Amino acid sequence: MKNIFFFFIIFCLNLTQLETFAQIKSDDLKVFQLTKEEYSEFKNFLISKNLKVKDTIFIKYDFNNENCWDQLDLQSKKYINEIVSNFQTHISHFNTIFETAVAYNFREPGKRFNKLKLWDETIIIDSDEILKKLIFKNKVQCGTSAVILADGSYLIYEKDPHFELLSLHHNYSGNKF
């Protein structure tokens, strides 16, 4: 049985015109289910990285060799660092507000990333590509985000450069960056 939470979100997205949902359409969300073994591997991976495992886990995942933010590389170091800082604040603010949810920023290993991703020292590298194997199987431009629930069910939102998927959690509006 698919989680009722996902169907509720999709239903709300079809009916709601709230600003926080402006970028996400129900057709853009894909529903999946991890097996018990895969979910256990996922949790063990997070624990091995000294990360918290909560009921709801949001992950932003970026891929090597993409050019989503290449134009930004032409900007000043100060400007890029401000964007990096604002994105870090966006995730930190979310993690401070919710007791049962947590958000993480990951990327696959590699050296072909733009400055925005290379200079953000808070991005966790999926060094053994565990997340890529379990959840982020489809490489897309501008990264992908996922919300994973305690039963192993999850939603994928592809092409999510700003981690808009966070807005689905209790109507979180976050700090815009």
Coordinates of N, CA, C and O in Angstrom, one line a residue:
M1 N 0.8 -1.2 0.0 CA 0.0 0.0 0.0 C 0.9 1.3 0.0 O 1.8 1.4 0.8
K2 N 0.7 2.1 -1.0 CA 1.4 3.4 -1.0 C 1.0 4.3 0.1 O -0.2 4.2 0.5
N3 N 1.9 5.1 0.6 CA 1.6 5.9 1.7 C 0.5 6.9 1.4 O 0.6 7.6 0.4
I4 N -0.4 7.1 2.3 CA -1.5 8.1 2.1 C -0.9 9.5 2.0 O -1.5 10.3 1.3
F5 N 0.2 9.7 2.7 CA 0.8 11.0 2.6 C 1.1 11.5 1.2 O 0.8 12.6 0.8
F6 N 1.6 10.6 0.4 CA 1.9 11.0 -1.0 C 0.7 11.3 -1.8 O 0.7 12.3 -2.5
F7 N -0.4 10.5 -1.6 CA -1.6 10.8 -2.3 C -2.2 12.1 -1.9 O -2.8 12.9 -2.7
F8 N -2.1 12.4 -0.6 CA -2.6 13.7 -0.1 C -1.8 14.9 -0.7 O -2.4 15.8 -1.1
I9 N -0.5 14.7 -0.7 CA 0.3 15.8 -1.3 C -0.1 16.0 -2.8 O -0.3 17.1 -3.2
I10 N -0.2 14.9 -3.5 CA -0.6 15.1 -5.0 C -2.0 15.7 -5.1 O -2.2 16.5 -5.9
F11 N -2.9 15.2 -4.3 CA -4.2 15.8 -4.3 C -4.2 17.3 -4.0 O -4.8 18.1 -4.7
C12 N -3.5 17.7 -3.0 CA -3.4 19.1 -2.6 C -2.7 19.9 -3.8 O -3.1 21.1 -4.0
L13 N -1.7 19.3 -4.4 CA -1.1 20.0 -5.5 C -2.0 20.3 -6.6 O -1.9 21.3 -7.3
N14 N -2.9 19.4 -6.9 CA -3.9 19.5 -7.9 C -4.9 20.6 -7.6 O -5.5 21.3 -8.5
L15 N -5.2 20.8 -6.3 CA -6.2 21.8 -5.9 C -5.7 23.2 -5.5 O -6.4 24.1 -5.5
T16 N -4.5 23.2 -5.0 CA -3.9 24.4 -4.4 C -3.1 25.2 -5.3 O -2.3 24.7 -6.1
Q17 N -3.3 26.5 -5.2 CA -2.5 27.5 -6.0 C -1.6 28.3 -5.1 O -1.2 29.4 -5.4
L18 N -1.2 27.8 -3.9 CA -0.3 28.5 -3.0 C 1.0 28.8 -3.7 O 1.5 28.0 -4.5
E19 N 1.6 29.9 -3.2 CA 2.9 30.3 -3.8 C 4.0 29.3 -3.6 O 4.8 29.1 -4.5
T20 N 4.0 28.6 -2.4 CA 5.1 27.7 -2.2 C 5.0 26.5 -3.1 O 5.9 25.8 -3.3
F21 N 3.8 26.2 -3.7 CA 3.7 25.1 -4.6 C 3.8 25.5 -6.1 O 3.7 24.7 -6.9
A22 N 4.1 26.8 -6.3 CA 4.1 27.3 -7.7 C 5.0 26.6 -8.6 O 4.6 26.4 -9.8
Q23 N 6.1 26.1 -8.1 CA 7.0 25.4 -9.0 C 6.8 23.9 -9.2 O 7.3 23.3 -10.1
I24 N 6.0 23.3 -8.3 CA 5.8 21.9 -8.3 C 4.4 21.5 -8.7 O 3.4 22.0 -8.2
K25 N 4.4 20.6 -9.7 CA 3.1 20.1 -10.2 C 3.0 18.6 -9.9 O 4.1 18.0 -9.8
S26 N 1.9 18.1 -9.6 CA 1.7 16.7 -9.3 C 2.3 15.8 -10.3 O 2.9 14.7 -10.0
D27 N 2.3 16.2 -11.6 CA 2.8 15.4 -12.7 C 4.3 15.3 -12.6 O 5.0 14.4 -13.2
D28 N 5.0 16.2 -11.9 CA 6.4 16.3 -11.7 C 6.9 15.3 -10.6 O 8.1 15.1 -10.5
L29 N 6.0 14.8 -9.8 CA 6.4 13.9 -8.7 C 6.2 12.5 -9.1 O 5.2 12.1 -9.7
K30 N 7.2 11.7 -8.7 CA 7.2 10.3 -9.0 C 7.3 9.5 -7.7 O 8.1 9.9 -6.8
V31 N 6.4 8.5 -7.5 CA 6.3 7.8 -6.3 C 7.1 6.4 -6.4 O 6.9 5.7 -7.4
F32 N 7.9 6.1 -5.4 CA 8.6 4.8 -5.4 C 8.6 4.2 -4.0 O 8.2 4.8 -3.1
Q33 N 9.1 3.0 -3.9 CA 9.1 2.2 -2.7 C 10.4 1.5 -2.6 O 10.8 0.7 -3.5
L34 N 11.2 1.7 -1.5 CA 12.3 0.9 -1.2 C 11.9 -0.4 -0.5 O 10.9 -0.4 0.2
T35 N 12.6 -1.4 -0.8 CA 12.4 -2.7 0.0 C 12.9 -2.5 1.4 O 13.6 -1.5 1.7
K36 N 12.5 -3.4 2.3 CA 13.0 -3.3 3.7 C 14.5 -3.3 3.7 O 15.1 -2.6 4.5
E37 N 15.1 -4.1 2.9 CA 16.6 -4.2 2.8 C 17.2 -2.9 2.3 O 18.2 -2.5 2.8
E38 N 16.6 -2.4 1.3 CA 17.1 -1.1 0.7 C 17.0 0.0 1.7 O 17.9 0.9 1.9
Y39 N 15.8 0.1 2.4 CA 15.6 1.1 3.4 C 16.6 1.0 4.6 O 17.1 2.0 5.0
S40 N 16.9 -0.2 5.0 CA 17.9 -0.5 6.0 C 19.3 0.0 5.5 O 20.0 0.6 6.3
E41 N 19.6 -0.3 4.3 CA 20.9 0.2 3.7 C 20.9 1.7 3.7 O 22.0 2.3 4.0
F42 N 19.8 2.3 3.3 CA 19.7 3.8 3.3 C 20.0 4.3 4.7 O 20.8 5.3 4.9
K43 N 19.3 3.8 5.7 CA 19.5 4.3 7.1 C 20.9 4.1 7.5 O 21.5 5.0 8.2
N44 N 21.4 2.9 7.3 CA 22.8 2.6 7.7 C 23.8 3.6 7.0 O 24.8 4.0 7.7
F45 N 23.5 3.9 5.8 CA 24.4 4.9 5.1 C 24.4 6.2 5.8 O 25.4 6.8 6.0
L46 N 23.2 6.7 6.1 CA 23.1 8.0 6.8 C 23.8 8.0 8.1 O 24.5 8.9 8.5
I47 N 23.6 6.9 8.9 CA 24.2 6.8 10.2 C 25.7 6.7 10.0 O 26.5 7.3 10.8
S48 N 26.2 6.1 9.0 CA 27.7 6.0 8.8 C 28.3 7.4 8.5 O 29.5 7.6 8.7
K49 N 27.4 8.3 8.0 CA 27.9 9.7 7.7 C 27.6 10.6 8.9 O 27.7 11.8 8.8
N50 N 27.2 10.0 10.1 CA 26.9 10.7 11.3 C 25.7 11.7 11.1 O 25.7 12.7 11.7
L51 N 24.7 11.2 10.3 CA 23.6 12.0 10.1 C 22.4 11.4 10.8 O 22.3 10.2 11.1
K52 N 21.4 12.3 11.2 CA 20.2 11.9 11.9 C 19.3 11.2 10.9 O 19.1 11.6 9.8
V53 N 18.6 10.1 11.4 CA 17.6 9.5 10.7 C 16.3 9.8 11.4 O 16.1 9.5 12.5
K54 N 15.4 10.5 10.6 CA 14.1 10.9 11.2 C 13.0 10.3 10.4 O 13.2 9.6 9.3
D55 N 11.7 10.5 10.8 CA 10.6 10.0 10.1 C 10.5 10.4 8.6 O 10.1 9.6 7.8
T56 N 10.9 11.6 8.4 CA 10.8 12.2 7.0 C 12.2 12.8 6.7 O 12.7 13.6 7.4
I57 N 12.7 12.3 5.6 CA 14.1 12.8 5.2 C 14.0 13.4 3.8 O 13.6 12.7 2.9
F58 N 14.4 14.6 3.7 CA 14.5 15.3 2.4 C 16.0 15.3 2.0 O 16.9 15.6 2.8
I59 N 16.2 15.0 0.7 CA 17.6 15.0 0.2 C 17.6 15.7 -1.2 O 16.8 15.5 -2.0
K60 N 18.5 16.7 -1.3 CA 18.8 17.3 -2.5 C 20.0 16.7 -3.1 O 21.0 16.5 -2.3
Y61 N 20.0 16.2 -4.3 CA 21.1 15.5 -4.9 C 21.5 16.1 -6.2 O 20.7 16.2 -7.1
D62 N 22.8 16.4 -6.3 CA 23.4 16.9 -7.6 C 24.3 16.0 -8.2 O 25.0 15.2 -7.5
F63 N 24.4 16.0 -9.5 CA 25.1 15.1 -10.3 C 26.4 15.7 -10.9 O 26.4 16.9 -11.3
N64 N 27.4 14.9 -11.1 CA 28.7 15.4 -11.7 C 28.4 15.6 -13.2 O 27.5 15.1 -13.8
N65 N 29.2 16.5 -13.8 CA 29.1 16.8 -15.3 C 27.8 17.5 -15.7 O 27.3 17.2 -16.8
E66 N 27.2 18.3 -14.9 CA 26.1 19.0 -15.3 C 26.4 20.5 -15.4 O 27.4 21.0 -14.8
N67 N 25.6 21.3 -16.1 CA 26.0 22.7 -16.3 C 24.9 23.6 -15.9 O 24.8 24.7 -16.3
C68 N 24.1 23.2 -14.9 CA 22.9 24.0 -14.4 C 23.4 25.4 -14.0 O 22.7 26.4 -14.2
W69 N 24.4 25.5 -13.2 CA 24.8 26.7 -12.6 C 26.1 27.3 -13.3 O 26.7 28.2 -12.7
D70 N 26.4 26.9 -14.5 CA 27.6 27.4 -15.1 C 27.7 28.9 -15.3 O 28.7 29.5 -15.2
Q71 N 26.5 29.5 -15.6 CA 26.5 30.9 -15.8 C 26.9 31.7 -14.5 O 27.4 32.8 -14.5
L72 N 26.5 31.1 -13.4 CA 26.9 31.7 -12.1 C 28.4 31.7 -11.8 O 28.9 32.6 -11.1
D73 N 29.1 30.8 -12.5 CA 30.5 30.8 -12.3 C 31.2 32.1 -12.8 O 32.3 32.4 -12.4
L74 N 30.5 32.8 -13.6 CA 31.1 34.1 -14.1 C 30.9 35.2 -13.1 O 31.5 36.3 -13.3
Q75 N 30.2 35.0 -12.1 CA 30.0 36.0 -11.1 C 31.2 36.1 -10.1 O 32.0 35.2 -10.1
S76 N 31.2 37.1 -9.2 CA 32.3 37.3 -8.3 C 32.2 36.2 -7.2 O 31.2 35.6 -6.9
K77 N 33.4 36.0 -6.6 CA 33.5 35.1 -5.5 C 32.5 35.4 -4.3 O 31.9 34.6 -3.8
K78 N 32.5 36.7 -4.1 CA 31.6 37.2 -3.0 C 30.1 36.8 -3.3 O 29.4 36.4 -2.4
Y79 N 29.7 37.1 -4.5 CA 28.3 36.8 -4.9 C 28.0 35.3 -4.8 O 27.0 34.9 -4.2
I80 N 28.9 34.5 -5.3 CA 28.7 33.0 -5.2 C 28.6 32.6 -3.8 O 27.8 31.7 -3.4
N81 N 29.6 33.1 -2.9 CA 29.6 32.7 -1.5 C 28.3 33.1 -0.8 O 27.8 32.4 0.1
E82 N 27.7 34.2 -1.2 CA 26.4 34.7 -0.6 C 25.3 33.7 -1.0 O 24.5 33.3 -0.1
I83 N 25.3 33.2 -2.2 CA 24.3 32.2 -2.6 C 24.5 30.9 -1.8 O 23.5 30.3 -1.4
V84 N 25.7 30.5 -1.7 CA 26.0 29.3 -1.0 C 25.6 29.4 0.5 O 24.9 28.5 1.0
S85 N 25.9 30.5 1.1 CA 25.5 30.8 2.5 C 24.0 30.8 2.6 O 23.4 30.2 3.6
N86 N 23.3 31.4 1.7 CA 21.8 31.5 1.7 C 21.2 30.1 1.6 O 20.2 29.8 2.3
F87 N 21.8 29.3 0.8 CA 21.3 27.9 0.6 C 21.5 27.1 1.9 O 20.6 26.3 2.3
Q88 N 22.6 27.3 2.5 CA 22.9 26.6 3.7 C 21.9 27.0 4.8 O 21.5 26.2 5.6
T89 N 21.6 28.3 4.8 CA 20.7 28.8 5.8 C 19.3 28.2 5.6 O 18.6 27.9 6.5
H90 N 18.9 28.1 4.3 CA 17.6 27.5 3.9 C 17.5 26.1 4.5 O 16.5 25.8 5.1
I91 N 18.5 25.3 4.4 CA 18.4 23.9 4.9 C 18.5 23.9 6.4 O 17.7 23.2 7.1
S92 N 19.4 24.7 7.0 CA 19.5 24.8 8.4 C 18.2 25.3 9.1 O 17.8 24.7 10.1
H93 N 17.6 26.3 8.5 CA 16.3 26.8 9.0 C 15.3 25.7 9.0 O 14.5 25.5 10.0
F94 N 15.2 24.9 8.0 CA 14.2 23.8 7.9 C 14.5 22.8 9.0 O 13.6 22.4 9.7
N95 N 15.8 22.5 9.2 CA 16.2 21.5 10.2 C 15.9 21.9 11.6 O 15.7 21.1 12.5
T96 N 16.0 23.2 11.8 CA 15.7 23.8 13.1 C 14.2 23.7 13.5 O 13.8 23.5 14.6
I97 N 13.4 24.0 12.5 CA 11.9 24.1 12.7 C 11.2 22.7 13.0 O 10.4 22.6 13.8
F98 N 11.6 21.7 12.3 CA 10.9 20.4 12.3 C 11.6 19.3 13.1 O 12.8 19.0 12.9
E99 N 10.9 18.8 14.1 CA 11.5 17.7 14.9 C 11.5 16.3 14.3 O 12.4 15.5 14.5
T100 N 10.5 16.1 13.4 CA 10.4 14.7 12.8 C 10.9 14.7 11.4 O 10.8 13.7 10.7
A101 N 11.5 15.8 10.9 CA 12.0 15.8 9.5 C 13.4 16.4 9.5 O 13.7 17.2 10.4
V102 N 14.1 16.0 8.5 CA 15.5 16.6 8.3 C 15.8 16.7 6.8 O 15.3 15.9 6.0
A103 N 16.6 17.7 6.5 CA 17.0 17.9 5.1 C 18.5 17.8 5.0 O 19.2 18.4 5.8
Y104 N 18.9 17.2 3.9 CA 20.4 17.0 3.6 C 20.7 17.4 2.2 O 19.8 17.2 1.3
N105 N 21.9 17.9 1.9 CA 22.3 18.2 0.6 C 23.5 17.3 0.2 O 24.5 17.3 0.9
F106 N 23.3 16.5 -0.8 CA 24.3 15.5 -1.3 C 24.7 15.8 -2.7 O 23.9 16.5 -3.5
R107 N 25.8 15.3 -3.1 CA 26.2 15.2 -4.5 C 27.0 14.0 -4.8 O 27.5 13.4 -3.9
E108 N 26.9 13.6 -6.0 CA 27.7 12.4 -6.4 C 29.2 12.8 -6.4 O 29.5 14.0 -6.6
P109 N 30.1 11.8 -6.4 CA 31.5 12.2 -6.4 C 31.9 12.7 -7.8 O 31.2 12.4 -8.8
G110 N 33.0 13.4 -7.9 CA 33.4 13.9 -9.2 C 34.0 15.3 -9.0 O 34.0 15.9 -8.0
K111 N 34.6 15.8 -10.1 CA 35.3 17.1 -10.1 C 34.7 18.1 -11.0 O 35.1 19.2 -11.1
R112 N 33.7 17.6 -11.8 CA 33.1 18.5 -12.8 C 31.8 19.1 -12.2 O 30.7 18.7 -12.6
F113 N 32.0 20.0 -11.3 CA 30.9 20.8 -10.7 C 31.2 22.2 -10.8 O 32.3 22.7 -10.9
N114 N 30.1 23.0 -10.8 CA 30.4 24.5 -10.8 C 30.7 25.0 -9.4 O 30.7 24.2 -8.5
K115 N 31.1 26.2 -9.3 CA 31.6 26.8 -8.1 C 30.5 26.7 -7.0 O 30.9 26.5 -5.8
L116 N 29.3 26.9 -7.3 CA 28.2 26.8 -6.3 C 28.2 25.5 -5.6 O 28.0 25.5 -4.4
K117 N 28.5 24.4 -6.3 CA 28.5 23.1 -5.6 C 29.9 22.7 -5.0 O 30.0 22.1 -4.0
L118 N 31.0 23.2 -5.7 CA 32.3 22.9 -5.2 C 32.6 23.7 -3.9 O 33.4 23.2 -3.1
W119 N 32.2 24.9 -3.8 CA 32.5 25.8 -2.7 C 31.6 25.5 -1.5 O 31.9 26.1 -0.4
D120 N 30.6 24.8 -1.6 CA 29.7 24.6 -0.5 C 30.2 23.3 0.3 O 30.0 22.2 -0.1
E121 N 30.9 23.6 1.4 CA 31.5 22.5 2.2 C 30.5 21.7 3.0 O 30.9 20.7 3.6
T122 N 29.3 22.2 3.0 CA 28.2 21.4 3.7 C 27.6 20.3 2.9 O 26.9 19.4 3.4
I123 N 27.9 20.3 1.6 CA 27.3 19.3 0.7 C 28.1 18.0 1.0 O 29.3 17.9 1.1
I124 N 27.3 16.9 1.3 CA 27.9 15.6 1.6 C 28.1 14.8 0.3 O 27.2 14.8 -0.5
I125 N 29.2 14.3 0.2 CA 29.5 13.5 -1.1 C 29.1 12.1 -0.9 O 29.4 11.4 0.1
D126 N 28.3 11.6 -1.8 CA 27.8 10.2 -1.9 C 29.0 9.3 -2.4 O 28.9 8.8 -3.5
S127 N 30.0 9.2 -1.7 CA 31.3 8.7 -2.1 C 31.2 7.2 -2.7 O 31.8 6.9 -3.7
D128 N 30.3 6.4 -2.1 CA 30.1 5.1 -2.6 C 28.9 5.0 -3.5 O 28.5 3.9 -3.9
E129 N 28.3 6.1 -3.8 CA 27.1 6.2 -4.7 C 26.0 5.3 -4.2 O 25.2 4.8 -5.0
I130 N 25.8 5.2 -2.9 CA 24.7 4.5 -2.3 C 23.4 5.1 -2.6 O 22.5 4.5 -3.1
L131 N 23.3 6.5 -2.4 CA 22.1 7.2 -2.7 C 21.7 7.1 -4.2 O 20.6 7.0 -4.6
K132 N 22.8 7.2 -5.0 CA 22.5 7.2 -6.5 C 22.0 5.8 -6.9 O 21.1 5.7 -7.7
K133 N 22.5 4.7 -6.2 CA 22.0 3.4 -6.6 C 20.6 3.1 -6.0 O 19.8 2.5 -6.7
L134 N 20.3 3.6 -4.8 CA 19.0 3.3 -4.2 C 17.9 4.3 -4.7 O 16.8 3.8 -4.9
I135 N 18.2 5.6 -4.8 CA 17.1 6.6 -5.0 C 17.3 7.4 -6.2 O 16.4 7.6 -7.0
F136 N 18.5 7.9 -6.4 CA 18.7 8.9 -7.5 C 19.3 8.3 -8.7 O 20.4 8.6 -9.2
K137 N 18.6 7.4 -9.3 CA 19.0 6.5 -10.4 C 19.0 7.3 -11.7 O 19.8 7.0 -12.6
N138 N 18.2 8.3 -11.9 CA 18.0 9.0 -13.1 C 18.8 10.3 -13.0 O 18.3 11.2 -12.3
K139 N 19.9 10.4 -13.8 CA 20.6 11.7 -13.8 C 19.9 12.7 -14.6 O 19.5 12.5 -15.7
V140 N 19.7 13.9 -13.9 CA 19.0 15.0 -14.6 C 19.8 16.3 -14.4 O 20.5 16.4 -13.4
Q141 N 19.5 17.2 -15.2 CA 20.1 18.6 -15.2 C 19.5 19.3 -13.9 O 18.3 19.2 -13.7
C142 N 20.3 20.0 -13.2 CA 20.0 20.8 -12.0 C 19.6 20.0 -10.8 O 19.0 20.5 -9.9
G143 N 19.9 18.7 -10.8 CA 19.7 17.9 -9.6 C 18.3 17.5 -9.4 O 17.4 17.8 -10.1
T144 N 18.2 16.6 -8.4 CA 16.9 16.0 -8.0 C 16.8 16.1 -6.5 O 17.7 16.1 -5.8
S145 N 15.5 16.1 -6.1 CA 15.3 16.0 -4.6 C 14.3 14.9 -4.4 O 13.5 14.5 -5.2
A146 N 14.4 14.4 -3.1 CA 13.5 13.3 -2.7 C 13.0 13.5 -1.3 O 13.8 14.1 -0.5
V147 N 11.8 13.0 -1.0 CA 11.4 12.9 0.4 C 11.1 11.5 0.7 O 10.4 10.8 -0.1
I148 N 11.8 11.0 1.7 CA 11.8 9.5 2.0 C 11.1 9.4 3.4 O 11.5 10.1 4.4
L149 N 10.1 8.5 3.4 CA 9.3 8.3 4.7 C 9.8 7.0 5.4 O 10.5 6.2 4.8
A150 N 9.4 6.9 6.6 CA 9.9 5.8 7.5 C 9.5 4.4 7.0 O 10.0 3.4 7.4
D151 N 8.5 4.4 6.1 CA 8.1 3.1 5.6 C 8.8 2.7 4.3 O 8.6 1.7 3.7
G152 N 9.8 3.6 3.9 CA 10.6 3.3 2.7 C 10.0 3.9 1.4 O 10.6 3.8 0.4
S153 N 8.8 4.4 1.5 CA 8.2 5.1 0.3 C 8.8 6.4 0.1 O 9.3 7.1 1.1
Y154 N 8.9 6.9 -1.1 CA 9.5 8.2 -1.4 C 9.0 8.8 -2.7 O 8.5 8.1 -3.6
L155 N 9.1 10.1 -2.7 CA 8.7 10.9 -3.8 C 10.0 11.5 -4.4 O 10.9 11.9 -3.7
I156 N 10.1 11.5 -5.7 CA 11.2 12.1 -6.5 C 10.7 13.4 -7.2 O 9.7 13.3 -7.8
Y157 N 11.4 14.4 -7.1 CA 11.2 15.7 -7.9 C 12.4 16.0 -8.7 O 13.4 16.4 -8.1
E158 N 12.4 15.7 -9.9 CA 13.6 16.0 -10.8 C 13.7 17.4 -11.2 O 12.7 18.1 -11.2
K159 N 14.9 17.8 -11.5 CA 15.2 19.2 -12.0 C 14.8 20.2 -10.9 O 14.0 21.1 -11.1
D160 N 15.3 20.0 -9.7 CA 15.0 20.8 -8.6 C 16.2 21.6 -8.1 O 16.8 21.3 -7.1
P161 N 16.6 22.7 -8.8 CA 17.8 23.4 -8.4 C 17.7 24.1 -7.1 O 18.7 24.3 -6.4
H162 N 16.5 24.5 -6.6 CA 16.4 25.3 -5.4 C 15.8 24.5 -4.2 O 15.5 25.1 -3.2
F163 N 15.8 23.2 -4.3 CA 15.3 22.3 -3.3 C 13.8 22.7 -2.9 O 13.4 22.8 -1.7
E164 N 13.0 23.0 -3.9 CA 11.6 23.3 -3.7 C 10.8 22.2 -3.1 O 9.8 22.5 -2.5
L165 N 11.3 21.0 -3.1 CA 10.5 19.9 -2.5 C 10.3 20.2 -1.0 O 9.4 19.7 -0.4
L166 N 11.2 20.9 -0.4 CA 11.0 21.2 1.0 C 9.7 21.9 1.3 O 9.2 21.8 2.4
S167 N 9.2 22.6 0.3 CA 8.0 23.4 0.5 C 6.8 22.5 0.7 O 5.7 22.9 1.2
L168 N 6.9 21.2 0.4 CA 5.8 20.2 0.6 C 5.6 19.9 2.1 O 4.6 19.3 2.5
H169 N 6.6 20.1 2.9 CA 6.5 19.7 4.3 C 5.9 20.8 5.1 O 6.4 21.9 5.4
H170 N 4.7 20.5 5.6 CA 3.9 21.5 6.4 C 3.9 22.9 5.8 O 4.0 23.9 6.6
N171 N 3.8 23.0 4.5 CA 3.8 24.2 3.8 C 5.0 25.1 4.2 O 4.8 26.3 4.3
Y172 N 6.1 24.5 4.3 CA 7.4 25.3 4.6 C 7.7 26.2 3.5 O 7.9 25.8 2.4
S173 N 7.8 27.5 3.8 CA 8.1 28.5 2.8 C 9.6 28.8 2.7 O 10.1 29.2 1.7
G174 N 10.3 28.6 3.8 CA 11.7 28.8 3.9 C 12.2 30.2 3.6 O 11.4 31.1 3.3
N175 N 13.5 30.3 3.6 CA 14.1 31.6 3.2 C 14.5 31.5 1.7 O 15.2 30.6 1.3
K176 N 14.0 32.4 0.9 CA 14.3 32.4 -0.5 C 15.7 32.9 -0.7 O 16.2 33.8 0.0
F177 N 16.4 32.3 -1.6 CA 17.8 32.7 -1.9 C 17.9 33.0 -3.4 O 17.1 32.7 -4.2

